[in-house]
Short mmCIF file of C-alpha atoms and ligand atoms in Angstrom, two decimals:
data_model
loop_
_atom_site.label_atom_id
_atom_site.label_comp_id
_atom_site.label_asym_id
_atom_site.label_seq_id
_atom_site.Cartn_x
_atom_site.Cartn_y
_atom_site.Cartn_z
CA UNK A 1020 167.56 137.36 109.00
CA UNK A 1021 164.55 136.49 111.18
CA UNK A 1022 162.32 139.36 112.23
CA UNK A 1023 162.81 140.61 115.77
CA UNK A 1024 159.73 142.77 115.71
CA UNK A 1025 156.38 141.45 116.94
CA UNK A 1026 152.84 142.73 116.80
CA UNK A 1027 149.60 141.67 118.54
CA UNK A 1028 146.09 142.93 117.80
CA UNK A 1029 144.34 145.38 120.17
CA UNK A 1030 140.87 145.95 118.77
CA UNK A 1031 141.38 147.92 115.52
CA UNK A 1032 145.04 148.67 116.30
CA UNK A 1033 148.31 146.76 116.65
CA UNK A 1034 150.69 146.74 119.53
CA UNK A 1035 154.10 146.56 117.90
CA UNK A 1036 156.98 145.46 120.08
CA UNK A 1037 160.74 145.20 119.49
CA UNK A 1038 162.08 143.60 122.66
CA UNK A 1039 165.73 143.97 121.72
CA UNK A 1040 165.29 147.69 121.22
CA UNK A 1041 162.94 147.87 124.18
CA UNK A 1042 160.53 149.83 122.00
CA UNK A 1043 156.77 149.45 121.82
CA UNK A 1044 154.22 151.41 119.79
CA UNK A 1045 150.48 151.34 119.17
CA UNK A 1046 149.83 151.72 115.38
CA UNK A 1047 146.77 151.52 113.18
CA UNK A 1048 145.96 148.63 110.93
CA UNK A 1049 147.05 150.46 107.74
CA UNK A 1050 150.58 151.07 109.06
CA UNK A 1051 151.03 147.35 109.72
CA UNK A 1052 149.24 146.05 106.61
CA UNK A 1053 150.80 148.39 104.06
CA UNK A 1054 154.26 148.98 105.42
CA UNK A 1055 155.30 145.93 107.37
CA UNK A 1056 158.88 145.94 106.04
CA UNK A 1057 159.27 149.68 106.62
CA UNK A 1058 157.93 149.38 110.11
CA UNK A 1059 160.19 146.45 110.87
CA UNK A 1060 163.21 148.24 109.45
CA UNK A 1061 162.46 151.36 111.46
CA UNK A 1062 162.14 149.38 114.70
CA UNK A 1063 164.97 146.98 113.89
CA UNK A 1064 167.56 149.77 114.04
CA UNK A 1065 170.46 149.24 116.43
CA UNK A 1066 169.01 146.36 118.39
CA UNK A 1067 170.75 144.89 121.38
CA UNK A 1068 172.23 141.47 120.74
CA UNK A 1069 169.85 138.58 121.26
CA UNK A 1070 170.32 137.10 124.71
CA UNK A 1071 172.63 134.08 124.55
CA UNK A 1072 173.38 131.31 127.03
CA UNK A 1073 176.06 132.19 129.53
CA UNK A 1074 179.65 131.28 128.76
CA UNK A 1075 183.00 131.30 130.58
CA UNK A 1076 183.67 130.27 134.17
CA UNK A 1077 180.65 129.48 136.38
CA UNK A 1078 179.32 132.68 138.01
CA UNK A 1079 176.39 132.13 140.39
CA UNK A 1080 174.42 135.12 141.60
CA UNK A 1081 173.69 133.35 144.82
CA UNK A 1082 174.09 130.06 146.64
CA UNK A 1083 170.77 128.31 147.27
CA UNK A 1084 170.65 126.16 150.42
CA UNK A 1085 168.04 123.50 151.00
CA UNK A 1086 168.52 122.68 154.70
CA UNK A 1087 165.86 119.93 154.44
CA UNK A 1088 163.03 118.74 152.22
CA UNK A 1089 160.88 118.26 155.35
CA UNK A 1090 157.99 120.60 156.06
CA UNK A 1091 155.71 121.21 159.05
CA UNK A 1092 152.66 121.81 156.79
CA UNK A 1093 150.95 119.77 154.14
CA UNK A 1094 149.57 122.26 151.68
CA UNK A 1095 147.04 120.74 149.30
CA UNK A 1096 148.98 121.81 146.18
CA UNK A 1097 152.49 121.00 147.39
CA UNK A 1098 154.58 119.26 144.71
CA UNK A 1099 157.66 118.84 146.91
CA UNK A 1100 156.49 115.59 148.48
CA UNK A 1101 157.25 117.12 151.86
CA UNK A 1102 156.77 115.22 155.14
CA UNK A 1103 157.30 116.38 158.69
CA UNK A 1104 160.52 114.33 158.92
CA UNK A 1105 163.27 114.16 156.36
CA UNK A 1106 167.00 114.27 155.79
CA UNK A 1107 168.64 117.40 157.25
CA UNK A 1108 171.78 118.88 155.83
CA UNK A 1109 175.00 118.13 157.78
CA UNK A 1110 176.07 121.30 159.57
CA UNK A 1111 179.57 120.97 158.09
CA UNK A 1112 178.09 120.77 154.60
CA UNK A 1113 176.13 123.97 155.14
CA UNK A 1114 179.32 125.67 156.31
CA UNK A 1115 181.29 124.31 153.33
CA UNK A 1116 178.66 125.67 150.91
CA UNK A 1117 178.83 129.16 152.47
CA UNK A 1118 182.65 129.08 152.42
CA UNK A 1119 182.71 128.14 148.73
CA UNK A 1120 180.35 131.03 147.90
CA UNK A 1121 182.35 133.50 150.01
CA UNK A 1122 185.54 132.45 148.29
CA UNK A 1123 183.92 132.80 144.88
CA UNK A 1124 182.34 136.18 145.71
CA UNK A 1125 185.63 137.60 147.00
CA UNK A 1126 187.58 136.30 143.95
CA UNK A 1127 184.95 137.70 141.57
CA UNK A 1128 185.19 141.16 143.18
CA UNK A 1129 181.56 141.07 144.39
CA UNK A 1130 180.43 143.34 147.22
CA UNK A 1131 177.90 140.93 148.64
CA UNK A 1132 177.76 137.32 149.82
CA UNK A 1133 174.33 136.07 148.73
CA UNK A 1134 172.79 132.97 150.31
CA UNK A 1135 169.13 132.05 149.74
CA UNK A 1136 167.25 129.35 151.67
CA UNK A 1137 164.61 127.06 150.16
CA UNK A 1138 162.81 123.93 151.28
CA UNK A 1139 160.67 121.96 152.15
CA UNK A 1140 160.43 124.43 154.94
CA UNK A 1141 163.95 125.69 155.83
CA UNK A 1142 163.01 126.16 159.50
CA UNK A 1143 162.13 122.47 159.79
CA UNK A 1144 165.93 122.22 160.06
CA UNK A 1145 166.48 125.14 162.47
CA UNK A 1146 170.02 124.20 163.48
CA UNK A 1147 171.16 124.14 159.85
CA UNK A 1148 169.68 127.59 159.30
CA UNK A 1149 171.32 128.97 162.46
CA UNK A 1150 174.70 127.66 161.44
CA UNK A 1151 174.44 128.81 157.82
CA UNK A 1152 173.20 132.30 158.74
CA UNK A 1153 175.94 132.87 161.30
CA UNK A 1154 178.64 131.29 159.13
CA UNK A 1155 177.59 133.58 156.25
CA UNK A 1156 177.79 136.64 158.46
CA UNK A 1157 181.10 135.57 160.00
CA UNK A 1158 182.93 134.87 156.69
CA UNK A 1159 181.36 137.96 155.07
CA UNK A 1160 182.81 140.11 157.84
CA UNK A 1161 186.22 138.38 157.51
CA UNK A 1162 186.34 139.02 153.77
CA UNK A 1163 184.84 142.50 153.64
CA UNK A 1164 181.60 141.36 151.96
CA UNK A 1165 178.09 142.41 152.87
CA UNK A 1166 175.97 139.38 153.84
CA UNK A 1167 172.72 139.18 151.88
CA UNK A 1168 170.35 136.54 153.16
CA UNK A 1169 166.94 135.57 151.71
CA UNK A 1170 164.50 132.84 152.70
CA UNK A 1171 161.29 131.35 151.28
CA UNK A 1172 159.18 130.21 154.21
CA UNK A 1173 155.65 129.24 155.31
CA UNK A 1174 155.91 131.36 158.51
CA UNK A 1175 154.55 128.64 160.79
CA UNK A 1176 156.76 128.87 163.88
CA UNK A 1177 156.83 130.57 167.29
CA UNK A 1178 157.48 134.27 167.72
CA UNK A 1179 161.16 134.09 168.78
CA UNK A 1180 161.95 132.33 165.50
CA UNK A 1181 159.95 134.95 163.56
CA UNK A 1182 161.98 137.69 165.29
CA UNK A 1183 165.21 135.96 164.31
CA UNK A 1184 164.01 135.83 160.70
CA UNK A 1185 163.10 139.54 160.74
CA UNK A 1186 166.43 140.51 162.32
CA UNK A 1187 168.81 138.36 160.25
CA UNK A 1188 167.31 138.07 156.80
CA UNK A 1189 167.43 140.87 154.27
CA UNK A 1190 164.41 139.51 152.36
CA UNK A 1191 161.69 137.03 153.31
CA UNK A 1192 159.33 135.43 150.81
CA UNK A 1193 156.32 134.41 152.91
CA UNK A 1194 153.71 132.07 151.44
CA UNK A 1195 150.41 133.79 152.15
CA UNK A 1196 147.41 133.04 149.96
CA UNK A 1197 144.96 135.63 151.25
CA UNK A 1198 141.98 135.81 153.59
CA UNK A 1199 141.50 133.21 156.34
CA UNK A 1200 139.13 130.88 154.42
CA UNK A 1201 141.35 130.77 151.35
CA UNK A 1202 144.65 130.43 153.20
CA UNK A 1203 143.26 127.72 155.47
CA UNK A 1204 141.80 125.81 152.51
CA UNK A 1205 145.14 125.97 150.64
CA UNK A 1206 147.70 125.74 153.42
CA UNK A 1207 146.31 125.95 156.94
CA UNK A 1208 147.58 127.75 160.07
CA UNK A 1209 146.30 131.22 159.03
CA UNK A 1210 146.59 132.68 162.54
CA UNK A 1211 150.21 131.75 162.85
CA UNK A 1212 151.16 132.98 159.41
CA UNK A 1213 149.38 136.26 160.06
CA UNK A 1214 151.21 136.60 163.43
CA UNK A 1215 154.56 135.93 161.72
CA UNK A 1216 153.72 138.44 158.99
CA UNK A 1217 153.04 141.08 161.66
CA UNK A 1218 156.43 140.40 163.35
CA UNK A 1219 158.18 140.60 159.98
CA UNK A 1220 156.31 143.76 158.97
CA UNK A 1221 157.67 145.46 162.13
CA UNK A 1222 161.26 144.28 161.40
CA UNK A 1223 163.82 145.71 158.97
CA UNK A 1224 163.50 142.82 156.53
CA UNK A 1225 162.08 143.28 152.97
CA UNK A 1226 158.80 141.32 153.21
CA UNK A 1227 157.42 139.74 150.06
CA UNK A 1228 154.17 137.75 150.01
CA UNK A 1229 153.94 134.83 147.60
CA UNK A 1230 150.31 134.28 146.79
CA UNK A 1231 149.11 131.11 145.11
CA UNK A 1232 146.11 132.03 142.91
CA UNK A 1233 143.54 129.35 142.23
CA UNK A 1234 139.98 129.23 140.99
CA UNK A 1235 138.73 129.99 144.50
CA UNK A 1236 140.62 133.24 145.11
CA UNK A 1237 141.09 134.70 141.63
CA UNK A 1238 138.08 137.01 142.02
CA UNK A 1239 139.48 138.43 145.27
CA UNK A 1240 142.92 139.56 144.15
CA UNK A 1241 142.39 143.33 144.44
CA UNK A 1242 140.60 143.02 147.77
CA UNK A 1243 143.36 140.78 149.06
CA UNK A 1244 145.98 143.28 147.99
CA UNK A 1245 144.12 146.05 149.82
CA UNK A 1246 143.98 143.95 152.98
CA UNK A 1247 147.60 142.81 152.75
CA UNK A 1248 148.78 146.36 152.21
CA UNK A 1249 146.82 147.85 155.07
CA UNK A 1250 147.51 145.12 157.53
CA UNK A 1251 151.13 144.10 156.78
CA UNK A 1252 152.70 146.72 154.49
CA UNK A 1253 154.67 144.21 152.43
CA UNK A 1254 157.35 145.42 150.05
CA UNK A 1255 156.01 143.24 147.23
CA UNK A 1256 153.35 140.66 146.36
CA UNK A 1257 154.18 137.88 143.96
CA UNK A 1258 151.22 136.30 142.15
CA UNK A 1259 151.68 132.69 141.08
CA UNK A 1260 148.91 130.58 139.57
CA UNK A 1261 148.33 127.14 140.98
CA UNK A 1262 150.47 124.46 139.37
CA UNK A 1263 148.13 121.44 139.53
CA UNK A 1264 149.42 118.35 141.31
CA UNK A 1265 147.66 115.02 142.04
CA UNK A 1266 147.24 116.33 145.60
CA UNK A 1267 145.60 119.60 144.53
CA UNK A 1268 143.29 117.72 142.18
CA UNK A 1269 142.25 115.36 144.96
CA UNK A 1270 141.49 118.38 147.11
CA UNK A 1271 139.27 119.84 144.35
CA UNK A 1272 141.53 122.84 143.85
CA UNK A 1273 141.88 124.04 140.28
CA UNK A 1274 143.99 126.71 138.55
CA UNK A 1275 142.18 129.91 137.67
CA UNK A 1276 140.80 130.51 134.18
CA UNK A 1277 143.74 132.36 132.53
CA UNK A 1278 141.57 135.14 131.06
CA UNK A 1279 140.01 135.86 134.44
CA UNK A 1280 143.43 135.73 136.07
CA UNK A 1281 144.81 138.30 133.61
CA UNK A 1282 141.83 140.62 134.23
CA UNK A 1283 141.98 140.37 138.03
CA UNK A 1284 145.75 140.60 138.10
CA UNK A 1285 145.47 143.94 136.25
CA UNK A 1286 143.12 145.29 138.97
CA UNK A 1287 145.29 143.88 141.72
CA UNK A 1288 148.40 145.43 140.19
CA UNK A 1289 146.73 148.84 140.16
CA UNK A 1290 145.62 148.45 143.78
CA UNK A 1291 149.15 147.46 144.80
CA UNK A 1292 150.79 150.38 142.94
CA UNK A 1293 148.33 152.83 144.56
CA UNK A 1294 149.40 151.56 147.96
CA UNK A 1295 153.14 151.62 147.26
CA UNK A 1296 153.46 147.81 147.12
CA UNK A 1297 155.33 146.25 144.22
CA UNK A 1298 153.17 143.71 142.32
CA UNK A 1299 155.04 140.88 140.64
CA UNK A 1300 154.09 138.41 137.94
CA UNK A 1301 157.57 137.10 137.23
CA UNK A 1302 156.92 135.93 133.67
CA UNK A 1303 155.91 139.40 132.48
CA UNK A 1304 158.97 141.44 133.43
CA UNK A 1305 160.10 143.16 130.20
CA UNK A 1306 162.99 145.30 131.43
CA UNK A 1307 165.88 143.18 130.25
CA UNK A 1308 165.75 140.62 127.38
CA UNK A 1309 166.51 137.21 128.95
CA UNK A 1310 166.57 133.48 128.17
CA UNK A 1311 165.34 132.31 131.59
CA UNK A 1312 163.22 133.81 134.30
CA UNK A 1313 164.55 131.65 137.12
CA UNK A 1314 167.80 130.31 138.58
CA UNK A 1315 168.15 127.64 135.85
CA UNK A 1316 170.60 128.82 133.18
CA UNK A 1317 171.89 131.59 135.45
CA UNK A 1318 174.61 129.39 137.01
CA UNK A 1319 172.85 129.35 140.37
CA UNK A 1320 174.02 126.51 142.56
CA UNK A 1321 171.37 124.94 144.80
CA UNK A 1322 172.96 122.83 147.54
CA UNK A 1323 170.71 119.91 148.55
CA UNK A 1324 170.79 118.07 151.91
CA UNK A 1325 172.68 115.16 150.30
CA UNK A 1326 175.45 117.39 148.93
CA UNK A 1327 174.17 117.44 145.37
CA UNK A 1328 174.44 120.78 143.56
CA UNK A 1329 171.56 121.42 141.20
CA UNK A 1330 170.28 124.22 139.02
CA UNK A 1331 166.64 124.03 140.15
CA UNK A 1332 165.17 123.71 143.63
CA UNK A 1333 162.55 121.16 142.70
CA UNK A 1334 163.03 117.48 143.57
CA UNK A 1335 165.38 115.51 141.31
CA UNK A 1336 162.52 113.09 140.49
CA UNK A 1337 160.41 115.95 139.10
CA UNK A 1338 162.93 117.00 136.47
CA UNK A 1339 163.92 113.43 135.75
CA UNK A 1340 160.23 112.77 134.90
CA UNK A 1341 160.58 115.49 132.22
CA UNK A 1342 163.70 113.89 130.81
CA UNK A 1343 165.91 116.62 132.31
CA UNK A 1344 169.20 116.43 134.20
CA UNK A 1345 169.60 119.58 136.25
CA UNK A 1346 172.36 118.26 138.50
CA UNK A 1347 175.54 120.37 138.34
CA UNK A 1348 177.93 118.73 140.69
CA UNK A 1349 178.56 117.80 144.33
CA UNK A 1350 180.01 119.34 147.47
CA UNK A 1351 181.52 117.36 150.35
CA UNK A 1352 181.44 118.15 154.07
CA UNK A 1353 185.24 118.73 153.75
CA UNK A 1354 184.64 121.47 151.17
CA UNK A 1355 185.65 119.31 148.18
CA UNK A 1356 183.76 120.65 145.15
CA UNK A 1357 183.03 118.79 141.91
CA UNK A 1358 181.54 121.04 139.27
CA UNK A 1359 182.08 119.46 135.86
CA UNK A 1360 182.20 122.01 133.03
CA UNK A 1361 180.05 119.79 130.76
CA UNK A 1362 177.19 119.80 133.27
CA UNK A 1363 177.27 123.56 133.59
CA UNK A 1364 177.24 123.86 129.79
CA UNK A 1365 174.38 121.37 129.39
CA UNK A 1366 172.12 123.43 131.69
CA UNK A 1367 173.21 126.73 130.11
CA UNK A 1368 172.24 125.46 126.63
CA UNK A 1369 168.92 124.01 127.87
CA UNK A 1370 167.39 127.47 128.30
CA UNK A 1371 168.03 128.45 124.66
CA UNK A 1372 165.94 125.67 123.20
CA UNK A 1373 162.19 126.51 123.41
CA UNK A 1374 160.44 125.76 120.12
CA UNK A 1375 157.04 126.95 121.32
CA UNK A 1376 158.38 130.39 122.14
CA UNK A 1377 160.14 131.23 118.84
CA UNK A 1378 157.33 133.33 117.40
CA UNK A 1379 155.84 134.68 120.65
CA UNK A 1380 156.32 138.36 121.53
CA UNK A 1381 157.11 137.28 125.14
CA UNK A 1382 160.01 135.03 124.14
CA UNK A 1383 162.68 137.18 125.84
CA UNK A 1384 160.58 138.24 128.85
CA UNK A 1385 158.62 135.15 129.87
CA UNK A 1386 161.38 133.14 128.26
CA UNK A 1387 159.33 129.94 128.37
CA UNK A 1388 158.47 130.06 132.11
CA UNK A 1389 159.41 127.07 134.28
CA UNK A 1390 161.76 124.70 132.53
CA UNK A 1391 160.46 121.70 134.46
CA UNK A 1392 156.71 122.26 134.58
CA UNK A 1393 156.14 124.24 131.41
CA UNK A 1394 158.87 124.42 128.73
CA UNK A 1395 160.45 120.99 129.11
CA UNK A 1396 161.87 119.09 126.13
CA UNK A 1397 159.05 117.64 124.05
CA UNK A 1398 156.32 119.85 125.61
CA UNK A 1399 153.31 120.78 123.48
CA UNK A 1400 153.89 123.49 120.88
CA UNK A 1401 150.49 125.09 121.43
CA UNK A 1402 149.79 127.76 123.99
CA UNK A 1403 148.49 126.59 127.35
CA UNK A 1404 146.90 128.55 130.22
CA UNK A 1405 150.25 129.90 131.39
CA UNK A 1406 150.98 131.22 127.91
CA UNK A 1407 147.50 132.82 127.63
CA UNK A 1408 147.72 134.71 130.86
CA UNK A 1409 151.38 135.69 130.28
CA UNK A 1410 150.70 136.99 126.81
CA UNK A 1411 147.72 139.01 128.02
CA UNK A 1412 149.47 140.47 131.08
CA UNK A 1413 152.58 141.33 129.03
CA UNK A 1414 150.46 143.11 126.36
CA UNK A 1415 148.60 145.07 129.11
CA UNK A 1416 151.90 146.03 130.71
CA UNK A 1417 153.18 147.37 127.41
CA UNK A 1418 149.95 149.29 126.83
CA UNK A 1419 150.07 150.81 130.28
CA UNK A 1420 153.73 151.77 129.72
CA UNK A 1421 152.64 153.61 126.56
CA UNK A 1422 149.90 155.45 128.52
CA UNK A 1423 146.98 153.38 127.21
CA UNK A 1424 145.75 152.01 130.53
CA UNK A 1425 142.11 152.36 129.57
CA UNK A 1426 142.73 150.29 126.41
CA UNK A 1427 144.21 147.57 128.63
CA UNK A 1428 140.99 147.77 130.71
CA UNK A 1429 138.83 147.46 127.59
CA UNK A 1430 140.92 144.50 126.43
CA UNK A 1431 140.52 142.47 129.66
CA UNK A 1432 136.77 143.24 129.67
CA UNK A 1433 136.34 141.59 126.21
CA UNK A 1434 136.97 137.87 126.17
CA UNK A 1435 136.73 137.51 122.40
CA UNK A 1436 139.35 140.23 121.97
CA UNK A 1437 141.59 138.62 124.60
CA UNK A 1438 141.33 135.33 122.71
CA UNK A 1439 142.21 137.03 119.44
CA UNK A 1440 145.41 138.24 121.01
CA UNK A 1441 146.28 135.32 123.23
CA UNK A 1442 145.77 132.52 120.72
CA UNK A 1443 147.57 134.09 117.76
CA UNK A 1444 150.09 131.40 116.67
CA UNK A 1445 152.80 133.85 115.53
CA UNK A 1446 153.40 137.47 116.44
CA UNK A 1447 156.31 138.12 114.12
CA UNK A 1448 156.04 141.08 111.72
CA UNK A 1449 157.03 140.79 108.08
CA UNK A 1450 158.37 137.26 108.38
CA UNK A 1451 156.99 134.05 107.03
CA UNK B 1327 166.53 125.47 178.03
CA UNK B 1328 169.19 128.11 178.24
CA UNK B 1329 170.83 128.65 181.60
CA UNK B 1330 171.16 132.36 180.87
CA UNK B 1331 169.06 135.31 179.68
CA UNK B 1332 169.93 138.85 178.71
CA UNK B 1333 170.04 141.16 181.68
CA UNK B 1334 166.94 143.41 182.12
CA UNK B 1335 168.69 146.62 181.03
CA UNK B 1336 170.42 145.16 177.96
CA UNK B 1337 168.97 145.88 174.48
CA UNK B 1338 170.63 144.78 171.27
CA UNK B 1339 170.65 145.48 167.56
CA UNK B 1340 171.74 143.20 164.72
CA UNK B 1341 174.27 144.78 162.34
CA UNK B 1342 175.98 143.38 159.23
CA UNK B 1343 179.17 142.48 161.07
CA UNK B 1344 177.76 141.40 164.41
CA UNK B 1345 175.58 142.61 167.23
CA UNK B 1346 175.63 145.83 169.29
CA UNK B 1347 174.56 145.61 172.96
CA UNK B 1348 173.26 148.76 174.61
CA UNK B 1349 172.93 149.21 178.30
CA UNK B 1350 169.53 150.92 178.66
CA UNK B 1351 170.50 152.33 182.06
CA UNK B 1352 173.89 153.84 181.18
CA UNK B 1353 173.68 154.16 177.39
CA UNK B 1354 177.01 152.32 177.03
CA UNK B 1355 177.34 150.35 173.77
CA UNK B 1356 179.39 147.17 173.24
CA UNK B 1357 180.01 145.67 169.79
CA UNK B 1358 180.16 141.94 169.45
CA UNK B 1359 181.82 140.59 166.30
CA UNK B 1360 181.96 136.95 165.20
CA UNK B 1361 181.95 134.35 166.65
CA UNK B 1362 180.69 136.03 169.83
CA UNK B 1363 177.80 137.56 167.96
CA UNK B 1364 176.51 134.08 167.13
CA UNK B 1365 176.73 133.07 170.77
CA UNK B 1366 174.67 136.10 171.77
CA UNK B 1367 171.92 135.27 169.28
CA UNK B 1368 171.75 131.63 170.27
CA UNK B 1369 171.82 132.20 174.02
CA UNK B 1370 169.09 134.85 173.87
CA UNK B 1371 166.91 132.50 171.86
CA UNK B 1372 167.22 129.84 174.58
CA UNK B 1373 169.88 127.38 173.33
CA UNK B 1374 171.83 125.51 176.01
CA UNK B 1375 175.61 125.92 176.25
CA UNK B 1376 176.03 122.40 174.81
CA UNK B 1377 173.85 123.13 171.82
CA UNK B 1378 175.61 126.44 171.20
CA UNK B 1379 179.01 124.71 171.35
CA UNK B 1380 177.85 122.12 168.83
CA UNK B 1381 176.72 124.81 166.42
CA UNK B 1382 179.86 126.86 167.03
CA UNK B 1383 181.99 123.99 165.74
CA UNK B 1384 180.45 124.56 162.31
CA UNK B 1385 180.06 128.33 162.57
CA UNK B 1386 183.66 129.01 163.62
CA UNK B 1387 185.41 125.81 162.53
CA UNK B 1388 186.40 124.92 166.09
CA UNK B 1389 187.02 121.44 167.55
CA UNK B 1390 184.31 120.37 170.07
CA UNK B 1391 186.49 120.87 173.17
CA UNK B 1392 187.69 124.28 172.03
CA UNK B 1393 184.15 125.32 171.11
CA UNK B 1394 182.82 124.31 174.51
CA UNK B 1395 185.57 126.25 176.31
CA UNK B 1396 185.01 129.33 174.11
CA UNK B 1397 181.29 129.32 174.91
CA UNK B 1398 181.79 128.89 178.64
CA UNK B 1399 184.54 131.59 178.82
CA UNK B 1400 182.46 134.02 176.78
CA UNK B 1401 179.32 133.48 178.83
CA UNK B 1402 181.26 133.89 182.07
CA UNK B 1403 182.76 137.14 180.79
CA UNK B 1404 179.32 138.45 179.83
CA UNK B 1405 177.87 137.43 183.18
CA UNK B 1406 180.62 139.35 184.97
CA UNK B 1407 180.07 142.37 182.68
CA UNK B 1408 176.36 142.33 183.56
CA UNK B 1409 175.15 141.45 180.07
CA UNK B 1410 173.59 138.16 181.19
CA UNK B 1411 171.74 136.94 184.24
CA UNK B 1412 170.99 133.44 185.33
S1 LIG C 928 154.99 130.77 124.06
FE1 LIG C 928 154.23 130.71 126.17
S2 LIG C 928 155.99 130.01 127.34
FE2 LIG C 928 156.76 130.71 125.39
S3 LIG C 928 157.36 132.85 125.69
FE3 LIG C 928 155.23 132.84 124.92
S4 LIG C 928 153.95 132.88 126.74
FE4 LIG C 928 156.00 132.25 127.41
S1 LIG C 929 162.89 125.28 136.50
FE1 LIG C 929 160.89 125.79 137.40
S2 LIG C 929 160.92 125.01 139.50
FE2 LIG C 929 163.04 125.02 138.74
S3 LIG C 929 163.88 126.95 139.46
FE3 LIG C 929 163.08 127.32 137.37
S4 LIG C 929 160.95 128.06 137.71
FE4 LIG C 929 161.65 127.08 139.63
#
């Protein structure tokens, strides 16, 4: 039986981690060197089952709606190929998507009707959003469900639209990269985004900032968190490192050094916690063993403007370039749904096959990261920057959870020690 | 541009199942459920009756003629009740 216990070096000690038992321990070198089997056996007791791909009838947590791929901005790192104009979803299609999800939610005995909006920029198709929001609320009321609406947005629109967003959405993920100079270099329209953030902060919505971290703002993470928290009181801040695109490279924007990102993220996380803001680095959430950290593999249905249902909200051409097929089916304006079982199964199985992650202690938390940009079929088997930062942040989180915060600080202050941990090819204990 | 605006004394709050209008002068509250709640939102954000009727077709599954009549009747009732001016 393969070992399910992992260990990574922390100076002269070892951080031992059994993700299926959700147990971590800091032990000395002798314990690991002399008693690896005993240690493994002790930690291997009554583990939870390994996470497996979903099975049975399709069960989406939410319906994703892409009202349009168009966007009113042209951020220098955007990989969505967005333009100001673009196909908009037929209003009847948006309504049909909501009706299908309401029907499913009622049949499944859910309490909520969950609809999330993505883009492009969803509000570049404002009529589609208006219809989908009100249709969701109307059918939810009819069926005794609670509407639960979320949107990912750039916040660049006039105040009445911002008020609508704050009043009608339960959660808003606002792209906000930090201080004026950084935000304007990355995305533009700082003043308007800050104005929208103020309106949203004063509304009942749960406001989350999504911050793109690049080489030019990685040193400012803690300061940015302080300013965000004081000025806008967001519920959470999600830190995502720049995913390089030809556009970002042309603009001279580079991803941060992963070691520096890990160190600055740690300070930023402390600053956020002190101010009551939830810091998020999605790949390092260790609460529940999982096979995927995103909608793919979780049966989520993303409805595109052309009626295609897909598992991922990226453009079809992006996943096709990686040799992936993430299409799941099709919905018509008349409500006719095609959802072939073999397509659902294909995507469910995809998330279980990640050769690079087999021996990594993060395999059931990071779970390989993005299936399109990072853990695609045929990707390199060696750790890249995303792996390095994720492994470091996960180790620091486990140390902090054990009460060794100062050891985490020492670790991120010592590059050689970080490299020793981050570049270890296998973390498995007592296994070949 | 919308032909109508909320009357001066009318405030409103968005709730899960609709919208509640409150008369600031009298304290009287009126609950609007769907589809009227959608009309209230769209009219107070400046949509014209034609535009609201077009959206209402998809929101409430109405035919265009029925949607148009529904919007006009609702707006007229609200005007008489003092919820709207214009
Ligand atoms: S190898 Fe990299 S992608 Fe895979 S689980 Fe570890 S950190 Fe994540
Ligand atoms: S595969 Fe990547 S881009 Fe697609 S939903 Fe998952 S994390 Fe997002």
